[in-house]
Structures are given as structure tokens and as C-alpha cells.
mmCIF file of C-alpha atoms and ligand atoms in Angstrom:
data_model
loop_
_atom_site.group_PDB
_atom_site.id
_atom_site.type_symbol
_atom_site.label_atom_id
_atom_site.label_comp_id
_atom_site.label_asym_id
_atom_site.label_seq_id
_atom_site.Cartn_x
_atom_site.Cartn_y
_atom_site.Cartn_z
ATOM 1 C CA MET A 4 258.773 52.236 30.383
ATOM 2 C CA TRP A 5 258.623 48.385 29.776
ATOM 3 C CA ASN A 6 254.918 48.209 30.795
ATOM 4 C CA MET A 7 253.897 51.008 28.578
ATOM 5 C CA LEU A 8 251.155 50.654 26.037
ATOM 6 C CA ARG A 9 252.715 50.937 22.587
ATOM 7 C CA TYR A 10 252.337 49.459 19.029
ATOM 8 C CA PHE A 11 254.044 48.961 15.789
ATOM 9 C CA THR A 12 252.668 48.902 12.371
ATOM 10 C CA ALA A 13 254.142 47.075 9.093
ATOM 11 C CA GLY A 14 252.894 46.634 5.706
ATOM 12 C CA GLU A 15 253.064 48.286 2.264
ATOM 13 C CA SER A 16 249.975 50.142 0.661
ATOM 14 C CA HIS A 17 249.966 47.277 -2.169
ATOM 15 C CA GLY A 18 251.862 44.585 -0.172
ATOM 16 C CA PRO A 19 250.038 41.367 1.094
ATOM 17 C CA CYS A 20 248.744 42.761 4.248
ATOM 18 C CA LEU A 21 249.007 45.296 7.151
ATOM 19 C CA THR A 22 250.365 43.866 10.320
ATOM 20 C CA THR A 23 250.039 45.552 13.873
ATOM 21 C CA ILE A 24 251.315 44.532 17.326
ATOM 22 C CA ILE A 25 250.002 46.141 20.357
ATOM 23 C CA GLU A 26 252.059 45.381 23.252
ATOM 24 C CA GLY A 27 251.618 46.509 27.293
ATOM 25 C CA VAL A 28 247.959 45.264 27.059
ATOM 26 C CA PRO A 29 246.537 44.177 30.399
ATOM 27 C CA ALA A 30 244.365 40.921 31.053
ATOM 28 C CA GLY A 31 240.574 40.633 31.477
ATOM 29 C CA PHE A 32 239.097 43.081 29.013
ATOM 30 C CA ASP A 33 236.412 42.010 26.885
ATOM 31 C CA ILE A 34 237.242 42.830 23.313
ATOM 32 C CA ASP A 35 234.619 42.628 20.504
ATOM 33 C CA ILE A 36 236.350 42.227 17.087
ATOM 34 C CA GLU A 37 233.094 43.214 15.122
ATOM 35 C CA LYS A 38 233.540 46.753 16.921
ATOM 36 C CA VAL A 39 236.919 46.933 15.366
ATOM 37 C CA ASN A 40 235.693 45.860 11.897
ATOM 38 C CA HIS A 41 233.135 48.626 12.161
ATOM 39 C CA ASP A 42 235.570 51.356 12.540
ATOM 40 C CA LEU A 43 237.650 49.921 9.720
ATOM 41 C CA TRP A 44 234.292 50.415 7.706
ATOM 42 C CA ARG A 45 233.820 53.671 9.117
ATOM 43 C CA ARG A 46 237.474 54.703 7.891
ATOM 44 C CA GLN A 47 236.562 53.443 4.398
ATOM 45 C CA GLN A 48 233.643 55.907 4.018
ATOM 46 C CA GLY A 49 233.147 59.521 3.040
ATOM 47 C CA TYR A 50 232.131 61.157 -0.175
ATOM 48 C CA GLY A 51 235.258 61.885 -2.295
ATOM 49 C CA ARG A 52 237.067 58.642 -1.804
ATOM 50 C CA GLY A 53 238.766 56.936 -4.781
ATOM 51 C CA GLY A 54 238.730 53.574 -6.204
ATOM 52 C CA ARG A 55 240.896 51.581 -3.978
ATOM 53 C CA MET A 56 237.779 51.781 -1.239
ATOM 54 C CA LEU A 57 235.616 49.863 -3.775
ATOM 55 C CA ILE A 58 238.412 46.895 -3.854
ATOM 56 C CA GLU A 59 239.099 46.865 -0.170
ATOM 57 C CA LYS A 60 237.094 45.355 2.620
ATOM 58 C CA ASP A 61 239.308 45.982 5.775
ATOM 59 C CA GLU A 62 238.814 43.273 8.372
ATOM 60 C CA VAL A 63 241.016 42.170 11.262
ATOM 61 C CA GLN A 64 242.398 38.702 11.710
ATOM 62 C CA VAL A 65 243.459 38.272 15.117
ATOM 63 C CA ARG A 66 246.789 36.417 15.379
ATOM 64 C CA SER A 67 247.521 36.621 19.045
ATOM 65 C CA GLY A 68 246.715 37.938 22.420
ATOM 66 C CA LEU A 69 243.088 37.208 22.841
ATOM 67 C CA ARG A 70 241.084 34.179 23.949
ATOM 68 C CA TRP A 71 237.585 33.423 24.023
ATOM 69 C CA GLY A 72 236.734 37.477 23.664
ATOM 70 C CA LYS A 73 239.225 38.549 26.324
ATOM 71 C CA THR A 74 242.704 39.785 26.579
ATOM 72 C CA ILE A 75 245.030 37.575 28.322
ATOM 73 C CA GLY A 76 247.982 39.855 28.774
ATOM 74 C CA SER A 77 250.222 38.984 25.961
ATOM 75 C CA PRO A 78 250.847 41.159 22.821
ATOM 76 C CA VAL A 79 247.950 41.365 20.431
ATOM 77 C CA THR A 80 248.711 41.006 16.758
ATOM 78 C CA PHE A 81 246.119 42.062 13.984
ATOM 79 C CA GLY A 82 246.639 41.324 10.396
ATOM 80 C CA ILE A 83 244.386 42.862 7.737
ATOM 81 C CA ASP A 84 244.746 41.628 4.038
ATOM 82 C CA ASN A 85 244.958 43.961 1.099
ATOM 83 C CA ARG A 86 242.604 42.796 -1.393
ATOM 84 C CA ASP A 87 244.472 44.872 -4.251
ATOM 85 C CA TRP A 88 247.608 42.472 -3.422
ATOM 86 C CA LYS A 89 246.397 40.032 -6.310
ATOM 87 C CA ASN A 90 247.054 42.785 -8.796
ATOM 88 C CA TRP A 91 250.599 43.335 -7.396
ATOM 89 C CA THR A 92 252.109 40.235 -6.555
ATOM 90 C CA LYS A 93 254.889 40.615 -8.996
ATOM 91 C CA LYS A 94 255.151 44.517 -8.946
ATOM 92 C CA MET A 95 255.808 44.319 -5.322
ATOM 93 C CA SER A 96 257.219 40.875 -5.044
ATOM 94 C CA PRO A 97 259.893 40.179 -2.324
ATOM 95 C CA TYR A 98 261.903 38.082 -4.607
ATOM 96 C CA ALA A 99 264.838 39.155 -6.614
ATOM 97 C CA GLU A 100 263.746 37.033 -9.690
ATOM 98 C CA ASP A 101 260.973 39.240 -10.016
ATOM 99 C CA GLU A 102 263.097 42.312 -10.240
ATOM 100 C CA GLY A 103 262.024 44.796 -13.426
ATOM 101 C CA GLN A 104 258.336 43.719 -13.252
ATOM 102 C CA ALA A 105 257.062 47.105 -12.655
ATOM 103 C CA ILE A 106 257.617 50.434 -14.195
ATOM 104 C CA PRO A 107 259.694 52.645 -11.888
ATOM 105 C CA VAL A 108 257.826 55.792 -10.802
ATOM 106 C CA LYS A 109 260.039 58.731 -11.422
ATOM 107 C CA LYS A 110 258.159 62.087 -11.183
ATOM 108 C CA PRO A 111 258.146 63.144 -7.521
ATOM 109 C CA ARG A 112 254.615 64.616 -6.381
ATOM 110 C CA PRO A 113 254.816 68.059 -4.442
ATOM 111 C CA GLY A 114 253.592 67.564 -0.964
ATOM 112 C CA HIS A 115 254.079 63.772 -0.800
ATOM 113 C CA ALA A 116 257.218 62.005 0.700
ATOM 114 C CA ASP A 117 258.435 60.922 -2.815
ATOM 115 C CA LEU A 118 261.322 63.244 -3.492
ATOM 116 C CA THR A 119 262.800 63.759 0.191
ATOM 117 C CA GLY A 120 262.297 59.746 0.569
ATOM 118 C CA ILE A 121 264.387 58.999 -2.256
ATOM 119 C CA LEU A 122 267.107 61.491 -1.428
ATOM 120 C CA LYS A 123 267.271 60.164 2.260
ATOM 121 C CA TYR A 124 266.955 56.300 1.289
ATOM 122 C CA GLY A 125 268.922 56.605 -1.784
ATOM 123 C CA HIS A 126 266.321 54.834 -3.855
ATOM 124 C CA SER A 127 265.731 55.446 -7.649
ATOM 125 C CA ASP A 128 262.291 54.185 -7.904
ATOM 126 C CA ILE A 129 259.690 56.392 -5.743
ATOM 127 C CA ARG A 130 257.354 53.218 -5.257
ATOM 128 C CA ASN A 131 259.821 52.216 -2.565
ATOM 129 C CA ILE A 132 258.923 55.313 -0.734
ATOM 130 C CA LEU A 133 255.169 56.006 -1.481
ATOM 131 C CA GLU A 134 254.192 52.398 -0.597
ATOM 132 C CA ARG A 135 254.665 53.017 2.994
ATOM 133 C CA ALA A 136 254.273 56.891 3.164
ATOM 134 C CA SER A 137 250.730 55.971 1.736
ATOM 135 C CA ALA A 138 247.564 56.733 4.097
ATOM 136 C CA ARG A 139 246.797 52.964 3.706
ATOM 137 C CA GLU A 140 248.898 52.653 6.915
ATOM 138 C CA THR A 141 246.107 54.365 8.777
ATOM 139 C CA VAL A 142 243.909 51.143 8.542
ATOM 140 C CA SER A 143 246.533 49.865 11.169
ATOM 141 C CA ARG A 144 246.085 52.731 13.149
ATOM 142 C CA VAL A 145 242.314 52.765 13.595
ATOM 143 C CA ALA A 146 242.631 48.799 14.358
ATOM 144 C CA VAL A 147 244.753 49.786 17.283
ATOM 145 C CA GLY A 148 242.670 52.710 18.354
ATOM 146 C CA SER A 149 239.491 50.833 18.110
ATOM 147 C CA PHE A 150 241.038 48.167 20.208
ATOM 148 C CA CYS A 151 242.189 50.778 22.621
ATOM 149 C CA LYS A 152 238.731 52.483 22.828
ATOM 150 C CA GLN A 153 237.543 48.833 24.314
ATOM 151 C CA LEU A 154 240.215 49.324 27.034
ATOM 152 C CA ILE A 155 238.794 52.810 28.104
ATOM 153 C CA GLU A 156 234.968 51.942 27.547
ATOM 154 C CA PRO A 157 234.563 50.103 30.923
ATOM 155 C CA PHE A 158 235.583 53.249 32.661
ATOM 156 C CA SER A 159 232.826 55.265 30.753
ATOM 157 C CA VAL A 160 235.172 57.178 28.202
ATOM 158 C CA LYS A 161 233.922 57.907 24.867
ATOM 159 C CA VAL A 162 235.795 59.184 21.996
ATOM 160 C CA ARG A 163 234.167 60.606 18.748
ATOM 161 C CA GLY A 164 235.423 62.362 15.614
ATOM 162 C CA TYR A 165 233.729 64.434 13.244
ATOM 163 C CA LEU A 166 234.456 67.077 10.479
ATOM 164 C CA ARG A 167 234.499 70.792 11.465
ATOM 165 C CA SER A 168 235.426 72.124 7.855
ATOM 166 C CA LEU A 169 236.114 70.948 4.418
ATOM 167 C CA GLY A 170 237.919 73.027 1.787
ATOM 168 C CA GLY A 171 236.882 75.976 3.779
ATOM 169 C CA ILE A 172 233.197 75.235 4.203
ATOM 170 C CA GLU A 173 232.566 75.209 7.706
ATOM 171 C CA ALA A 174 229.911 73.246 9.815
ATOM 172 C CA ASP A 175 227.784 75.098 12.064
ATOM 173 C CA VAL A 176 227.521 73.298 15.091
ATOM 174 C CA ASP A 177 226.549 75.998 17.709
ATOM 175 C CA GLY A 178 224.126 75.147 20.031
ATOM 176 C CA LYS A 179 224.253 71.271 19.694
ATOM 177 C CA SER A 180 225.430 68.916 22.310
ATOM 178 C CA TYR A 181 228.256 66.297 21.480
ATOM 179 C CA ASP A 182 225.746 63.622 21.234
ATOM 180 C CA GLU A 183 223.832 65.431 18.528
ATOM 181 C CA ILE A 184 226.816 66.438 16.718
ATOM 182 C CA TYR A 185 228.079 62.975 16.512
ATOM 183 C CA GLU A 186 224.853 61.442 15.458
ATOM 184 C CA LEU A 187 224.447 63.883 12.551
ATOM 185 C CA ALA A 188 228.051 63.388 11.388
ATOM 186 C CA GLU A 189 227.791 59.507 11.782
ATOM 187 C CA ASN A 190 225.086 59.600 9.028
ATOM 188 C CA SER A 191 226.688 62.280 6.924
ATOM 189 C CA PRO A 192 228.741 61.352 3.693
ATOM 190 C CA VAL A 193 231.170 63.873 4.689
ATOM 191 C CA ARG A 194 231.144 63.383 8.568
ATOM 192 C CA MET A 195 229.527 66.901 8.935
ATOM 193 C CA ALA A 196 226.794 67.828 11.550
ATOM 194 C CA ASP A 197 225.463 70.619 9.335
ATOM 195 C CA PRO A 198 223.237 69.437 6.339
ATOM 196 C CA ASP A 199 223.808 73.080 4.672
ATOM 197 C CA ALA A 200 227.621 72.889 4.849
ATOM 198 C CA GLU A 201 227.176 69.044 3.828
ATOM 199 C CA LYS A 202 225.522 69.944 0.564
ATOM 200 C CA LYS A 203 227.913 72.886 -0.259
ATOM 201 C CA ALA A 204 231.071 70.248 0.561
ATOM 202 C CA ILE A 205 229.612 67.607 -1.698
ATOM 203 C CA ALA A 206 229.189 70.135 -4.273
ATOM 204 C CA LEU A 207 232.967 71.402 -3.801
ATOM 205 C CA ILE A 208 234.218 67.770 -4.026
ATOM 206 C CA ASP A 209 232.434 67.190 -7.277
ATOM 207 C CA GLU A 210 233.841 70.601 -8.665
ATOM 208 C CA CYS A 211 237.357 69.413 -7.632
ATOM 209 C CA LYS A 212 237.010 66.133 -9.202
ATOM 210 C CA LYS A 213 236.323 67.448 -12.359
ATOM 211 C CA GLU A 214 239.203 69.949 -12.138
ATOM 212 C CA GLY A 215 241.320 67.102 -10.933
ATOM 213 C CA ASN A 216 242.183 68.993 -7.713
ATOM 214 C CA THR A 217 241.946 67.877 -4.132
ATOM 215 C CA LEU A 218 240.847 69.045 -0.965
ATOM 216 C CA GLY A 219 241.571 69.096 2.735
ATOM 217 C CA GLY A 220 239.660 69.908 5.849
ATOM 218 C CA VAL A 221 239.712 70.212 9.870
ATOM 219 C CA PHE A 222 238.394 67.492 11.881
ATOM 220 C CA GLU A 223 237.493 67.516 15.941
ATOM 221 C CA VAL A 224 237.810 64.661 18.086
ATOM 222 C CA VAL A 225 235.898 64.900 21.484
ATOM 223 C CA ALA A 226 236.532 62.604 24.537
ATOM 224 C CA THR A 227 234.163 62.518 27.333
ATOM 225 C CA GLY A 228 234.016 60.609 30.504
ATOM 226 C CA VAL A 229 237.651 61.258 30.934
ATOM 227 C CA PRO A 230 238.814 61.550 34.538
ATOM 228 C CA PRO A 231 241.008 64.342 35.877
ATOM 229 C CA GLY A 232 244.954 63.920 35.914
ATOM 230 C CA LEU A 233 245.785 61.865 33.100
ATOM 231 C CA GLY A 234 249.080 63.103 31.729
ATOM 232 C CA SER A 235 251.663 64.908 33.864
ATOM 233 C CA HIS A 236 252.754 68.338 34.632
ATOM 234 C CA VAL A 237 256.052 67.193 35.251
ATOM 235 C CA HIS A 238 257.653 65.323 32.316
ATOM 236 C CA TYR A 239 257.776 66.767 28.873
ATOM 237 C CA ASP A 240 257.330 63.365 27.275
ATOM 238 C CA ARG A 241 254.283 62.536 29.571
ATOM 239 C CA LYS A 242 252.509 65.665 28.937
ATOM 240 C CA LEU A 243 249.188 64.467 27.498
ATOM 241 C CA ASP A 244 248.859 67.596 25.149
ATOM 242 C CA GLY A 245 252.169 67.202 23.721
ATOM 243 C CA ARG A 246 251.559 63.447 23.076
ATOM 244 C CA LEU A 247 248.538 64.010 21.368
ATOM 245 C CA ALA A 248 249.957 66.634 19.158
ATOM 246 C CA GLN A 249 252.793 64.193 18.132
ATOM 247 C CA SER A 250 250.599 61.625 17.604
ATOM 248 C CA LEU A 251 247.902 63.446 15.552
ATOM 249 C CA MET A 252 250.486 65.247 13.454
ATOM 250 C CA SER A 253 252.020 61.771 12.553
ATOM 251 C CA ILE A 254 248.678 60.953 10.601
ATOM 252 C CA GLN A 255 249.828 61.271 6.984
ATOM 253 C CA ALA A 256 248.756 64.765 5.559
ATOM 254 C CA MET A 257 248.105 66.560 8.847
ATOM 255 C CA LYS A 258 249.540 70.074 9.122
ATOM 256 C CA GLY A 259 248.251 71.672 12.366
ATOM 257 C CA VAL A 260 246.766 70.599 15.725
ATOM 258 C CA GLU A 261 245.028 72.733 18.427
ATOM 259 C CA ILE A 262 243.384 71.841 21.643
ATOM 260 C CA GLY A 263 240.566 73.759 22.796
ATOM 261 C CA ARG A 264 240.257 77.139 21.430
ATOM 262 C CA GLY A 265 243.949 76.841 20.421
ATOM 263 C CA PHE A 266 245.205 79.565 17.910
ATOM 264 C CA ASP A 267 242.151 81.676 18.888
ATOM 265 C CA MET A 268 243.373 82.109 22.348
ATOM 266 C CA ALA A 269 246.569 83.632 21.206
ATOM 267 C CA MET A 270 244.352 86.636 19.853
ATOM 268 C CA ARG A 271 242.523 87.267 23.259
ATOM 269 C CA ARG A 272 242.859 88.624 26.663
ATOM 270 C CA GLY A 273 243.648 85.932 29.532
ATOM 271 C CA SER A 274 240.290 86.972 31.042
ATOM 272 C CA GLU A 275 238.521 85.922 27.934
ATOM 273 C CA VAL A 276 239.885 82.293 27.640
ATOM 274 C CA HIS A 277 240.817 80.853 31.109
ATOM 275 C CA ASP A 278 238.152 78.558 32.371
ATOM 276 C CA GLU A 279 237.167 80.114 35.907
ATOM 277 C CA ILE A 280 236.870 77.746 38.750
ATOM 278 C CA PHE A 281 233.507 77.321 40.965
ATOM 279 C CA PHE A 282 232.449 74.605 43.358
ATOM 280 C CA ASP A 283 228.737 73.551 43.816
ATOM 281 C CA PRO A 284 227.638 70.087 44.757
ATOM 282 C CA GLN A 285 224.146 70.845 42.843
ATOM 283 C CA HIS A 286 225.852 71.994 39.456
ATOM 284 C CA MET A 287 224.338 70.077 36.827
ATOM 285 C CA ILE A 288 226.498 68.211 34.309
ATOM 286 C CA SER A 289 226.943 70.445 31.250
ATOM 287 C CA GLU A 290 229.250 70.501 28.222
ATOM 288 C CA THR A 291 229.805 74.167 28.202
ATOM 289 C CA LYS A 292 230.205 74.720 32.110
ATOM 290 C CA PRO A 293 231.570 71.223 32.843
ATOM 291 C CA ARG A 294 231.967 69.530 36.034
ATOM 292 C CA MET A 295 235.368 67.909 37.085
ATOM 293 C CA GLN A 296 233.906 64.726 37.731
ATOM 294 C CA PRO A 297 233.700 63.032 40.343
ATOM 295 C CA THR A 298 234.290 66.425 42.285
ATOM 296 C CA ASP A 299 232.045 69.000 42.788
ATOM 297 C CA PHE A 300 234.389 71.694 41.334
ATOM 298 C CA TYR A 301 233.290 73.094 37.855
ATOM 299 C CA ARG A 302 234.433 75.472 35.087
ATOM 300 C CA GLY A 303 232.545 78.485 33.735
ATOM 301 C CA SER A 304 233.722 77.400 30.212
ATOM 302 C CA ASN A 305 235.999 74.771 28.461
ATOM 303 C CA ASN A 306 238.247 76.775 26.404
ATOM 304 C CA SER A 307 241.297 74.837 27.458
ATOM 305 C CA GLY A 308 239.422 71.709 25.466
ATOM 306 C CA GLY A 309 240.002 69.661 28.817
ATOM 307 C CA LEU A 310 243.691 69.960 29.093
ATOM 308 C CA GLU A 311 245.632 72.135 31.653
ATOM 309 C CA GLY A 312 249.246 71.726 32.472
ATOM 310 C CA GLY A 313 249.663 68.658 30.348
ATOM 311 C CA MET A 314 247.003 66.919 32.394
ATOM 312 C CA THR A 315 243.213 66.150 31.584
ATOM 313 C CA THR A 316 240.982 68.225 33.776
ATOM 314 C CA GLY A 317 237.855 66.230 33.605
ATOM 315 C CA ALA A 318 236.134 68.558 31.229
ATOM 316 C CA PRO A 319 235.523 67.071 27.574
ATOM 317 C CA LEU A 320 239.058 66.672 25.847
ATOM 318 C CA VAL A 321 238.407 68.553 22.556
ATOM 319 C CA VAL A 322 241.511 68.509 19.956
ATOM 320 C CA ARG A 323 241.249 69.967 16.239
ATOM 321 C CA VAL A 324 243.426 68.960 13.323
ATOM 322 C CA ALA A 325 244.125 70.267 9.936
ATOM 323 C CA MET A 326 244.553 67.916 6.954
ATOM 324 C CA LYS A 327 246.037 69.275 3.790
ATOM 325 C CA PRO A 328 244.670 68.458 0.524
ATOM 326 C CA ILE A 329 245.893 65.208 -1.036
ATOM 327 C CA SER A 330 249.008 65.569 -2.835
ATOM 328 C CA THR A 331 248.126 63.203 -5.888
ATOM 329 C CA LEU A 332 246.444 65.665 -8.511
ATOM 330 C CA MET A 333 244.577 64.165 -11.639
ATOM 331 C CA SER A 334 245.777 67.509 -13.062
ATOM 332 C CA PRO A 335 249.318 67.110 -11.890
ATOM 333 C CA LEU A 336 251.451 69.957 -10.772
ATOM 334 C CA GLN A 337 254.930 70.661 -11.877
ATOM 335 C CA SER A 338 257.910 68.445 -11.149
ATOM 336 C CA VAL A 339 261.140 67.060 -12.569
ATOM 337 C CA ASN A 340 261.770 63.640 -13.976
ATOM 338 C CA LEU A 341 264.575 62.131 -11.697
ATOM 339 C CA ASP A 342 266.448 60.398 -14.747
ATOM 340 C CA THR A 343 266.342 63.163 -17.171
ATOM 341 C CA LYS A 344 266.300 66.186 -14.826
ATOM 342 C CA GLN A 345 263.686 67.668 -17.102
ATOM 343 C CA PRO A 346 260.545 69.546 -16.079
ATOM 344 C CA GLU A 347 257.564 67.092 -16.340
ATOM 345 C CA ASP A 348 254.090 66.827 -14.609
ATOM 346 C CA ALA A 349 254.365 64.882 -11.342
ATOM 347 C CA SER A 350 253.119 61.227 -11.526
ATOM 348 C CA VAL A 351 249.399 60.352 -11.059
ATOM 349 C CA GLU A 352 248.534 57.480 -8.863
ATOM 350 C CA ARG A 353 244.997 56.263 -8.282
ATOM 351 C CA SER A 354 243.942 58.435 -5.238
ATOM 352 C CA ASP A 355 241.241 60.373 -3.329
ATOM 353 C CA VAL A 356 239.696 63.919 -4.027
ATOM 354 C CA CYS A 357 239.244 64.147 -0.389
ATOM 355 C CA SER A 358 239.746 61.911 2.697
ATOM 356 C CA ALA A 359 239.114 64.442 5.414
ATOM 357 C CA PRO A 360 235.944 62.417 6.659
ATOM 358 C CA ALA A 361 238.306 59.361 6.911
ATOM 359 C CA ALA A 362 240.479 61.439 8.861
ATOM 360 C CA ALA A 363 238.414 62.223 11.654
ATOM 361 C CA VAL A 364 237.900 58.294 12.309
ATOM 362 C CA ILE A 365 241.707 57.985 12.245
ATOM 363 C CA GLY A 366 241.905 60.931 14.639
ATOM 364 C CA GLU A 367 239.414 59.381 16.984
ATOM 365 C CA ALA A 368 241.500 56.202 16.817
ATOM 366 C CA ILE A 369 244.756 58.279 17.771
ATOM 367 C CA VAL A 370 243.107 60.089 20.569
ATOM 368 C CA SER A 371 241.865 56.400 22.026
ATOM 369 C CA PHE A 372 245.206 54.945 21.891
ATOM 370 C CA GLU A 373 246.792 58.065 23.517
ATOM 371 C CA LEU A 374 243.978 58.121 26.310
ATOM 372 C CA ALA A 375 244.265 54.443 26.917
ATOM 373 C CA ARG A 376 248.108 54.904 27.128
ATOM 374 C CA ALA A 377 247.719 57.493 29.587
ATOM 375 C CA PHE A 378 245.168 55.827 31.510
ATOM 376 C CA LEU A 379 247.074 52.705 31.980
ATOM 377 C CA GLU A 380 250.002 55.008 33.036
ATOM 378 C CA LYS A 381 247.784 56.472 35.763
ATOM 379 C CA PHE A 382 245.805 53.330 36.880
ATOM 380 C CA GLY A 383 248.409 50.614 35.780
ATOM 381 C CA GLY A 384 248.028 46.956 36.682
ATOM 382 C CA ASP A 385 248.223 43.549 34.974
ATOM 383 C CA SER A 386 244.282 43.008 34.701
ATOM 384 C CA LEU A 387 240.925 44.825 34.374
ATOM 385 C CA ALA A 388 240.324 43.983 38.273
ATOM 386 C CA GLU A 389 243.596 45.625 39.493
ATOM 387 C CA ILE A 390 243.242 48.713 37.276
ATOM 388 C CA SER A 391 239.450 48.922 38.399
ATOM 389 C CA ARG A 392 240.578 49.073 42.009
ATOM 390 C CA ASN A 393 243.358 51.728 41.310
ATOM 391 C CA TYR A 394 240.694 53.638 39.254
ATOM 392 C CA ASP A 395 237.914 53.485 41.969
ATOM 393 C CA GLY A 396 240.397 54.337 44.710
ATOM 394 C CA TYR A 397 241.481 57.411 42.946
ATOM 395 C CA LEU A 398 238.028 58.581 42.462
ATOM 396 C CA ASP A 399 237.363 58.053 45.998
ATOM 397 C CA GLN A 400 240.131 60.136 46.846
ATOM 398 C CA ILE A 401 239.491 63.094 44.754
ATOM 399 C CA LYS A 402 235.735 63.205 45.356
ATOM 400 C CA SER A 403 236.613 63.959 49.126
ATOM 401 C CA LEU A 404 238.921 66.710 48.372
HETATM 402 C C1 EPS B 529 244.081 54.540 0.951
HETATM 403 C C2 EPS B 529 244.824 53.915 0.140
HETATM 404 C C3 EPS B 529 245.487 54.378 -1.101
HETATM 405 C C4 EPS B 529 244.899 55.826 -1.369
HETATM 406 C C5 EPS B 529 244.968 56.679 -0.477
HETATM 407 C C6 EPS B 529 244.473 56.242 0.932
HETATM 408 O O1 EPS B 529 245.321 53.307 -2.046
HETATM 409 P P1 EPS B 529 245.601 53.534 -3.670
HETATM 410 O O2 EPS B 529 246.848 54.164 -3.442
HETATM 411 O O3 EPS B 529 245.994 51.918 -3.846
HETATM 412 O O4 EPS B 529 244.718 54.114 -4.374
HETATM 413 O O5 EPS B 529 243.753 55.580 -1.936
HETATM 414 O O6 EPS B 529 246.373 56.900 -0.075
HETATM 415 C C7 EPS B 529 246.775 58.370 -0.532
HETATM 416 C C8 EPS B 529 246.053 59.269 -0.387
HETATM 417 C C9 EPS B 529 248.066 58.550 -0.483
HETATM 418 O O7 EPS B 529 248.612 59.688 -0.772
HETATM 419 O O8 EPS B 529 248.856 57.611 -0.336
HETATM 420 C C10 EPS B 529 243.660 54.315 1.964
HETATM 421 O O9 EPS B 529 243.292 52.855 2.374
HETATM 422 O O10 EPS B 529 242.808 54.852 2.909
#
């Protein structure tokens, strides 16, 4: 438990900065902070984002845990400044003498944490809730996930996220490899690997913007190069499918997670969905009929999304996550004024029309963290050298099965 990889995030959306501590980090891993900054930049992209992204340029300042580009085994601390803070120094001041310098927010937005938050914490100003409930917190999570990607990269694990649908418009990715999908999505303003769907999605965002409306979407994250056996079939809290679902659902605005063919499987017969097992040393590496590397077993399909019994199978890990439309509407929905109890329009904060493309980058980070954690649990050690020995020994062991 105490050597487990874990992290904490702190910071308000319009506070001075976001702070993250990552604990349980082994020594000797190369960390390129520019790669972390690049992922933070990717999170800021996407057609349909609001004014805040024009203000911010999210960049990590390393406060601990790295020396000369390598982890040293101590907790890693990242600070990321909110450039918008200069406009909020009094409104978000920590000092009693500044009390009353901001107009309190009184009209809770349906779909946000606003109403339940003030009931639960006993606040009278919704700002005390929305500042932390804001998806601005995902900056920290992307920094953590991007760092964790670099813990599993030496073992050839790649984690990539893209959008499958936006506001009901589906990307057709049939017949494309994960490399092709990713390449197309990475160059798409809506992170979709289908130019036709991209065009329609952009038109839909424009239409919703005019209406004062918002949109959600479904993103997919795929991890390749994952060895079999991460997670556990034994412990409910170490089952990797369970951990992924928890972690992905905890991203702001997510309402559903499925692994592999997920909900679709529930409508089919067993013979249609389970991934048959074959053995052939000559079998080529394929995404649709994946080999259980480094063994010579392979599967006739990957409907399970690379997870069986709470453990990775060695096939590509595939998860999909549903994001609801953003809850701040410029044409606001019905609400109630907390002071007068009279019906009023919900409050309007600057926001995005759609941030589902960014959610795919956040999902990628979350999956990277969970995979790194499960990886270190399986191959644990205090240094890259020790972990590599454990990893290589395990691969030799299962190869000879
Ligand atoms: C976000 C920052 C926020 C919002 C958005 C995501 O900034 P601000 O509230 O200052 O405009 O743009 O947050 C929400 C959608 C939300 O509901 O809180 C970010 O950095 O991603």
C-alpha cells in the first residue's frame, strides 16, 4: 500500500496555481518535461473551447523529485500557474480583509456540482463549490498522466486517445489501424479520425454556439504493448477494469465507461462476443486478431478490450467514455435563486460549447496513470533497473509456457 503510485491535486480554477504531488515514483526514469507540456497543450486544443483557453498557456514548473532529467525516487511536485489569477486576486483572495470583493453566485446550474455542493458544505456562495468542481482541475491530471506515460514508455506501452463521436455524430474508423486513427485524430480540430464526421461536428458546434447550447461526446483510449497480467482476478480493488472505470468516471462530466464492446455485448450471445483462443508461433501481430505477447497464443478477436477477469490479456486495451454536454449554457436552463427561492435562469459563467476533444487527452492521461500504477504493482522495485529485471524475468517465464 505505501509504495503504491498515487497522486493528489490541489488548486481552484481561478486560484493562483494548480499543484500536484505524485508519490511512489521509482528512481532512474528519464522524464522530458517538454513532453508533459506538449500534453498540456493538447488538452487546451479543440474546436468549441471557450475564452479561458486564450488566456492560459499551461506549463509545468517542477518543484521536486527530478534531478538532471531523471526521477530520484522522491515525490514529484508540479506547479502550473493560472494566468487568469491576476484578474481574481481579490475575488479569490485567501485573506479575510478582502471578504465581499466578489458578487456571490446564487443560481445553481443544472448538471453542475453547484446545488448539491452548497447543501453538502453549508456554503451560501456557489463559487466556493464551482472553483474546485471545474474541469480546470484536469490540467493536473494530464500532467500526472503524461508523467506516468514516461514511466511505461521504456516498456513499449503506448497510450492514445481520440474522439469516437461528438453530439451524436459518429466517426467511421472501420478498417483503420490504431496508428492511422491516432494520426488523423491528432491533426483534427475535433480529434476525430474521419474528415466527414469532423466537418459535421464543427457545423454542429457552430449551431450550438449560436443557440447558447452545449455538446458532449464519446472518446476512446487505446493502450498497446501492455503485457498480460496487470491487475488482478483476486482483489476487487485491484481489478484493473474496476480501477479504470472509477478513475475515468471521476473526470468531470463523464457519465459512462465501457471496456471493449461493453454494452453491445449485453445484447449478443456468448458465441458472438468471447475472444477465441489459438496457438501458433507463426501468427502475425494484428490488432483484430492480437497475439498475447510475448507468448504464441493469439485471439480470434478483441471484443474484451484487452481485459479479462480484471487483468490485461496482452491485447490492445480499449476503453470508451461518455461525456455529457457541458452544464454551463449561455441560454440558461431553469433554476432557483438561493436567497429569494424564486425561479430564475441558472447563472452563466464563461465556458466551452464542447470540450469532448480535450476529454480524450484527459482520458489518455488517466489510463496512463492506472497502467503505470498496475505496472509498478506487478513489477515493483525502487529503480528502473530493478523493475526492468522483474519485467524481463516475467516475460521469459510466460514466453516458455
Ligand atoms: C477549463 C477551464 C474553465 C472552463 C472549463 C474548463 O475556465 P473558466 O471557468 O475560467 O472559463 O473553461 O470548465 C468547465 C467547463 C466547468 O464546468 O468548470 C479548463 O481549463 O479546461
